[in-house]
């Protein structure tokens, strides 16, 4: 069973400290309560991290020890798998790749920071970039614009849409170059809805990577689309449970 529980989680204790979607969940011992109710061992995992493990176990990163998943959806999620294990960090909160600062005084992000990768490389970021590029006067006319319409416009050759997608690819490339220099992964896997626009952004992404990351790790790192799509989180949750059982 896979259920999403967004918020701050103490991974090792299985406690949900705070959850914006479930305001009543304050310091809820979710793992213990589920174990009591289900009478089976339960592992709690962040959905983006689980998706990374899923792609590494049975998806695009199969047979690869160290890879990083970026999920470009409404926001930008991420998960880091090093030597076959999710890198949890001291508080179980590592892998927040979408909140890497790219522009110090950039767009205000919901996380409290400004200029986060998520504000430029997500579906929402693409729509905002397009609106800005078309000029403020037209904003009201573009209020229902979707990212899919922008991809279509770019494929139809509309110059502004094409440039917006190239700029998005550049921002993604800057973020990935940072990841390559820090982690030297074998592979970067890109998932989420924005993956549908692969051909419109990936050239600019590669350009930035080659410009900014060290040559040897930059050339080694494969940049590939995800294979499991929405199932990655569920598959990864199963992988996490298996790892837990095998480590006991
Ligand atoms: Zn942020």
mmCIF file of C-alpha atoms and ligand atoms in Angstrom:
data_model
loop_
_atom_site.group_PDB
_atom_site.id
_atom_site.type_symbol
_atom_site.label_atom_id
_atom_site.label_comp_id
_atom_site.label_asym_id
_atom_site.label_seq_id
_atom_site.Cartn_x
_atom_site.Cartn_y
_atom_site.Cartn_z
ATOM 1 C CA UNK A 1 0.000 0.000 0.000
ATOM 2 C CA UNK A 2 1.311 3.462 -0.856
ATOM 3 C CA UNK A 3 -0.078 6.634 0.697
ATOM 4 C CA UNK A 4 1.424 10.093 0.562
ATOM 5 C CA UNK A 5 1.942 11.998 3.780
ATOM 6 C CA UNK A 6 3.651 15.316 2.982
ATOM 7 C CA UNK A 7 5.447 17.308 5.658
ATOM 8 C CA UNK A 8 8.312 16.914 8.073
ATOM 9 C CA UNK A 9 9.031 13.317 9.034
ATOM 10 C CA UNK A 10 11.536 11.847 11.483
ATOM 11 C CA UNK A 11 12.447 8.957 9.242
ATOM 12 C CA UNK A 12 14.189 6.714 11.764
ATOM 13 C CA UNK A 13 11.383 7.049 14.321
ATOM 14 C CA UNK A 14 8.536 6.990 11.779
ATOM 15 C CA UNK A 15 7.026 10.153 13.286
ATOM 16 C CA UNK A 16 5.222 12.831 11.259
ATOM 17 C CA UNK A 17 6.231 16.087 12.970
ATOM 18 C CA UNK A 18 4.110 18.368 10.802
ATOM 19 C CA UNK A 19 2.021 17.908 7.695
ATOM 20 C CA UNK A 20 0.421 20.774 5.734
ATOM 21 C CA UNK A 21 -2.204 18.481 4.192
ATOM 22 C CA UNK A 22 -3.092 16.851 7.506
ATOM 23 C CA UNK A 23 -3.168 19.677 10.090
ATOM 24 C CA UNK A 24 -4.099 17.272 12.921
ATOM 25 C CA UNK A 25 -0.921 15.257 12.447
ATOM 26 C CA UNK A 26 1.365 16.840 15.026
ATOM 27 C CA UNK A 27 4.135 14.534 16.181
ATOM 28 C CA UNK A 28 2.034 11.585 15.034
ATOM 29 C CA UNK A 29 3.843 8.245 15.484
ATOM 30 C CA UNK A 30 2.577 7.091 12.076
ATOM 31 C CA UNK A 31 4.772 4.017 11.766
ATOM 32 C CA UNK A 32 3.842 2.633 15.216
ATOM 33 C CA UNK A 33 0.134 3.318 14.671
ATOM 34 C CA UNK A 34 0.179 1.585 11.272
ATOM 35 C CA UNK A 35 2.107 -1.370 12.683
ATOM 36 C CA UNK A 36 -0.458 -1.730 15.460
ATOM 37 C CA UNK A 37 -3.393 -1.479 13.041
ATOM 38 C CA UNK A 38 -1.932 -3.690 10.290
ATOM 39 C CA UNK A 39 0.102 -6.062 12.510
ATOM 40 C CA UNK A 40 2.971 -6.075 10.008
ATOM 41 C CA UNK A 41 6.295 -4.184 10.023
ATOM 42 C CA UNK A 42 5.949 -0.747 8.373
ATOM 43 C CA UNK A 43 8.622 1.476 6.789
ATOM 44 C CA UNK A 44 7.954 5.210 6.384
ATOM 45 C CA UNK A 45 9.557 6.896 3.387
ATOM 46 C CA UNK A 46 9.390 10.264 1.614
ATOM 47 C CA UNK A 47 7.625 9.786 -1.764
ATOM 48 C CA UNK A 48 10.348 11.424 -3.871
ATOM 49 C CA UNK A 49 13.046 9.339 -2.183
ATOM 50 C CA UNK A 50 10.960 6.205 -2.697
ATOM 51 C CA UNK A 51 10.590 7.077 -6.394
ATOM 52 C CA UNK A 52 14.384 7.396 -6.694
ATOM 53 C CA UNK A 53 14.880 3.989 -5.130
ATOM 54 C CA UNK A 54 12.186 2.526 -7.396
ATOM 55 C CA UNK A 55 13.904 3.824 -10.547
ATOM 56 C CA UNK A 56 17.238 2.500 -9.300
ATOM 57 C CA UNK A 57 15.822 -0.925 -8.382
ATOM 58 C CA UNK A 58 13.532 -1.667 -11.322
ATOM 59 C CA UNK A 59 13.540 1.347 -13.642
ATOM 60 C CA UNK A 60 15.983 3.477 -15.648
ATOM 61 C CA UNK A 61 18.769 3.037 -13.093
ATOM 62 C CA UNK A 62 18.645 -0.736 -12.894
ATOM 63 C CA UNK A 63 22.157 -2.074 -12.316
ATOM 64 C CA UNK A 64 23.438 1.439 -11.442
ATOM 65 C CA UNK A 65 24.722 1.958 -7.883
ATOM 66 C CA UNK A 66 24.515 5.733 -7.585
ATOM 67 C CA UNK A 67 21.889 7.872 -9.252
ATOM 68 C CA UNK A 68 19.793 10.944 -8.656
ATOM 69 C CA UNK A 69 16.141 11.317 -9.622
ATOM 70 C CA UNK A 70 14.591 14.673 -10.427
ATOM 71 C CA UNK A 71 10.819 14.685 -10.748
ATOM 72 C CA UNK A 72 9.714 17.699 -12.764
ATOM 73 C CA UNK A 73 6.001 18.007 -12.053
ATOM 74 C CA UNK A 74 3.974 20.870 -10.577
ATOM 75 C CA UNK A 75 7.051 21.315 -8.388
ATOM 76 C CA UNK A 76 10.466 19.655 -8.528
ATOM 77 C CA UNK A 77 11.070 16.620 -6.333
ATOM 78 C CA UNK A 78 14.270 14.705 -5.911
ATOM 79 C CA UNK A 79 15.915 11.676 -4.400
ATOM 80 C CA UNK A 80 19.547 10.648 -4.109
ATOM 81 C CA UNK A 81 20.566 6.985 -4.190
ATOM 82 C CA UNK A 82 24.200 6.341 -3.247
ATOM 83 C CA UNK A 83 25.605 2.798 -3.246
ATOM 84 C CA UNK A 84 22.069 1.350 -3.547
ATOM 85 C CA UNK A 85 20.716 3.270 -0.534
ATOM 86 C CA UNK A 86 18.645 6.449 -0.313
ATOM 87 C CA UNK A 87 20.740 9.238 1.146
ATOM 88 C CA UNK A 88 18.493 10.329 4.010
ATOM 89 C CA UNK A 89 20.633 13.003 5.656
ATOM 90 C CA UNK A 90 20.785 13.698 9.392
ATOM 91 C CA UNK A 91 17.047 14.456 9.641
ATOM 92 C CA UNK A 92 15.754 12.295 6.807
ATOM 93 C CA UNK A 93 15.308 15.450 4.758
ATOM 94 C CA UNK A 94 18.087 15.167 2.181
ATOM 95 C CA UNK A 95 17.353 15.211 -1.541
ATOM 96 C CA UNK A 96 15.329 18.451 -1.684
ATOM 97 C CA UNK A 97 16.890 19.174 -5.055
ATOM 98 C CA UNK A 98 14.008 21.403 -6.164
ATOM 99 C CA UNK A 99 14.957 23.908 -3.479
ATOM 100 C CA UNK A 100 18.542 24.379 -4.594
ATOM 101 C CA UNK A 101 19.059 28.154 -4.968
ATOM 102 C CA UNK A 102 19.814 29.148 -8.551
ATOM 103 C CA UNK A 103 19.074 32.887 -8.471
ATOM 104 C CA UNK A 104 19.709 34.699 -5.150
ATOM 105 C CA UNK A 105 16.906 37.243 -5.610
ATOM 106 C CA UNK A 106 14.769 35.119 -7.915
ATOM 107 C CA UNK A 107 11.131 34.109 -7.762
ATOM 108 C CA UNK A 108 9.664 33.620 -4.287
ATOM 109 C CA UNK A 109 9.250 29.902 -3.536
ATOM 110 C CA UNK A 110 6.654 28.331 -1.252
ATOM 111 C CA UNK A 111 9.480 26.916 0.891
ATOM 112 C CA UNK A 112 10.422 30.416 2.076
ATOM 113 C CA UNK A 113 13.550 30.702 -0.062
ATOM 114 C CA UNK A 114 13.743 32.593 -3.353
ATOM 115 C CA UNK A 115 15.168 31.563 -6.709
ATOM 116 C CA UNK A 116 14.781 27.802 -6.124
ATOM 117 C CA UNK A 117 15.238 25.423 -9.095
ATOM 118 C CA UNK A 118 11.561 24.455 -8.664
ATOM 119 C CA UNK A 119 10.490 27.992 -9.593
ATOM 120 C CA UNK A 120 12.040 27.607 -13.076
ATOM 121 C CA UNK A 121 12.153 23.907 -14.008
ATOM 122 C CA UNK A 122 8.645 22.809 -12.951
ATOM 123 C CA UNK A 123 5.421 22.925 -14.984
ATOM 124 C CA UNK A 124 4.336 25.915 -12.896
ATOM 125 C CA UNK A 125 7.684 27.628 -13.467
ATOM 126 C CA UNK A 126 7.406 27.121 -17.232
ATOM 127 C CA UNK A 127 3.956 28.725 -17.295
ATOM 128 C CA UNK A 128 5.255 31.671 -15.255
ATOM 129 C CA UNK A 129 8.259 32.120 -17.551
ATOM 130 C CA UNK A 130 6.003 32.083 -20.589
ATOM 131 C CA UNK A 131 3.669 34.655 -19.080
ATOM 132 C CA UNK A 132 6.579 36.918 -18.193
ATOM 133 C CA UNK A 133 8.059 36.547 -21.670
ATOM 134 C CA UNK A 134 4.763 37.456 -23.313
ATOM 135 C CA UNK A 135 4.535 40.613 -21.196
ATOM 136 C CA UNK A 136 2.339 41.613 -18.274
ATOM 137 C CA UNK A 137 -0.425 43.065 -20.476
ATOM 138 C CA UNK A 138 -1.335 39.625 -21.686
ATOM 139 C CA UNK A 139 -1.315 37.889 -18.322
ATOM 140 C CA UNK A 140 -5.109 37.880 -18.012
ATOM 141 C CA UNK A 141 -5.380 36.206 -21.416
ATOM 142 C CA UNK A 142 -2.941 33.510 -20.369
ATOM 143 C CA UNK A 143 -4.430 32.696 -16.979
ATOM 144 C CA UNK A 144 -5.639 29.263 -18.131
ATOM 145 C CA UNK A 145 -2.462 28.424 -20.003
ATOM 146 C CA UNK A 146 -1.048 24.973 -19.265
ATOM 147 C CA UNK A 147 2.510 23.755 -19.640
ATOM 148 C CA UNK A 148 1.325 21.216 -22.263
ATOM 149 C CA UNK A 149 0.037 24.078 -24.432
ATOM 150 C CA UNK A 150 3.432 25.753 -24.198
ATOM 151 C CA UNK A 151 5.188 22.532 -25.331
ATOM 152 C CA UNK A 152 2.789 22.366 -28.257
ATOM 153 C CA UNK A 153 3.396 26.006 -29.165
ATOM 154 C CA UNK A 154 7.160 25.374 -29.050
ATOM 155 C CA UNK A 155 6.799 22.355 -31.336
ATOM 156 C CA UNK A 156 4.733 24.497 -33.690
ATOM 157 C CA UNK A 157 7.700 26.840 -33.871
ATOM 158 C CA UNK A 158 6.464 29.740 -31.754
ATOM 159 C CA UNK A 159 9.727 31.582 -30.877
ATOM 160 C CA UNK A 160 8.756 32.690 -27.346
ATOM 161 C CA UNK A 161 7.648 29.196 -26.336
ATOM 162 C CA UNK A 162 10.821 27.688 -27.823
ATOM 163 C CA UNK A 163 12.997 30.148 -25.901
ATOM 164 C CA UNK A 164 11.105 29.536 -22.650
ATOM 165 C CA UNK A 165 11.769 25.795 -22.970
ATOM 166 C CA UNK A 166 15.446 26.390 -23.756
ATOM 167 C CA UNK A 167 15.792 28.679 -20.728
ATOM 168 C CA UNK A 168 14.078 26.065 -18.563
ATOM 169 C CA UNK A 169 16.566 23.478 -19.864
ATOM 170 C CA UNK A 170 19.452 25.789 -18.978
ATOM 171 C CA UNK A 171 18.228 26.232 -15.411
ATOM 172 C CA UNK A 172 17.862 22.476 -15.087
ATOM 173 C CA UNK A 173 21.370 22.040 -16.486
ATOM 174 C CA UNK A 174 22.840 24.447 -13.915
ATOM 175 C CA UNK A 175 21.155 22.452 -11.140
ATOM 176 C CA UNK A 176 22.354 19.139 -12.571
ATOM 177 C CA UNK A 177 25.920 20.454 -13.026
ATOM 178 C CA UNK A 178 25.954 21.244 -9.290
ATOM 179 C CA UNK A 179 24.722 17.732 -8.505
ATOM 180 C CA UNK A 180 27.348 16.156 -10.771
ATOM 181 C CA UNK A 181 30.171 18.108 -9.124
ATOM 182 C CA UNK A 182 28.970 17.194 -5.636
ATOM 183 C CA UNK A 183 27.948 13.548 -6.072
ATOM 184 C CA UNK A 184 29.677 12.263 -9.245
ATOM 185 C CA UNK A 185 26.696 9.954 -9.946
ATOM 186 C CA UNK A 186 26.533 7.338 -12.699
ATOM 187 C CA UNK A 187 23.169 8.592 -13.829
ATOM 188 C CA UNK A 188 20.588 11.366 -13.504
ATOM 189 C CA UNK A 189 17.014 10.220 -14.107
ATOM 190 C CA UNK A 190 14.365 12.799 -15.008
ATOM 191 C CA UNK A 191 10.711 12.034 -14.361
ATOM 192 C CA UNK A 192 7.446 13.936 -13.956
ATOM 193 C CA UNK A 193 5.103 15.518 -16.490
ATOM 194 C CA UNK A 194 7.696 17.962 -17.877
ATOM 195 C CA UNK A 195 9.575 14.916 -19.225
ATOM 196 C CA UNK A 196 7.051 15.009 -22.113
ATOM 197 C CA UNK A 197 8.892 18.102 -23.374
ATOM 198 C CA UNK A 198 12.274 16.277 -23.359
ATOM 199 C CA UNK A 199 13.314 17.272 -26.904
ATOM 200 C CA UNK A 200 12.537 20.942 -26.188
ATOM 201 C CA UNK A 201 14.860 21.350 -23.179
ATOM 202 C CA UNK A 202 17.477 18.597 -23.060
ATOM 203 C CA UNK A 203 19.896 20.244 -25.547
ATOM 204 C CA UNK A 204 20.239 23.343 -23.338
ATOM 205 C CA UNK A 205 20.530 21.120 -20.274
ATOM 206 C CA UNK A 206 23.503 19.239 -21.775
ATOM 207 C CA UNK A 207 25.125 22.523 -22.834
ATOM 208 C CA UNK A 208 25.050 23.909 -19.288
ATOM 209 C CA UNK A 209 26.329 20.653 -17.816
ATOM 210 C CA UNK A 210 29.311 20.557 -20.177
ATOM 211 C CA UNK A 211 30.002 24.232 -19.515
ATOM 212 C CA UNK A 212 29.832 24.045 -15.722
ATOM 213 C CA UNK A 213 30.599 20.573 -14.370
ATOM 214 C CA UNK A 214 34.027 18.916 -14.290
ATOM 215 C CA UNK A 215 34.663 17.202 -17.584
ATOM 216 C CA UNK A 216 35.211 13.595 -16.526
ATOM 217 C CA UNK A 217 32.123 13.248 -14.279
ATOM 218 C CA UNK A 218 30.058 15.374 -16.707
ATOM 219 C CA UNK A 219 30.859 13.049 -19.616
ATOM 220 C CA UNK A 220 30.245 9.918 -17.548
ATOM 221 C CA UNK A 221 26.838 10.961 -16.213
ATOM 222 C CA UNK A 222 23.996 9.594 -18.298
ATOM 223 C CA UNK A 223 20.923 11.847 -18.327
ATOM 224 C CA UNK A 224 17.893 9.667 -19.046
ATOM 225 C CA UNK A 225 14.090 9.822 -18.746
ATOM 226 C CA UNK A 226 12.411 7.778 -16.001
ATOM 227 C CA UNK A 227 10.879 4.444 -16.955
ATOM 228 C CA UNK A 228 8.416 3.787 -14.141
ATOM 229 C CA UNK A 229 6.485 7.073 -14.185
ATOM 230 C CA UNK A 230 3.931 7.329 -11.394
ATOM 231 C CA UNK A 231 4.669 3.771 -10.251
ATOM 232 C CA UNK A 232 8.224 4.624 -9.189
ATOM 233 C CA UNK A 233 7.195 5.606 -5.658
ATOM 234 C CA UNK A 234 5.277 2.391 -5.089
ATOM 235 C CA UNK A 235 8.088 0.220 -6.482
ATOM 236 C CA UNK A 236 10.589 2.114 -4.339
ATOM 237 C CA UNK A 237 8.459 1.657 -1.222
ATOM 238 C CA UNK A 238 8.620 -2.088 -1.876
ATOM 239 C CA UNK A 239 12.400 -1.866 -2.328
ATOM 240 C CA UNK A 240 12.700 0.051 0.959
ATOM 241 C CA UNK A 241 10.627 -2.573 2.772
ATOM 242 C CA UNK A 242 12.785 -5.375 1.309
ATOM 243 C CA UNK A 243 15.967 -3.593 2.371
ATOM 244 C CA UNK A 244 14.536 -3.240 5.863
ATOM 245 C CA UNK A 245 13.664 -6.937 6.092
ATOM 246 C CA UNK A 246 17.055 -8.002 4.759
ATOM 247 C CA UNK A 247 18.896 -5.766 7.212
ATOM 248 C CA UNK A 248 17.141 -7.267 10.278
HETATM 249 ZN ZN1 LIG B 1 12.076 26.415 -2.540
#
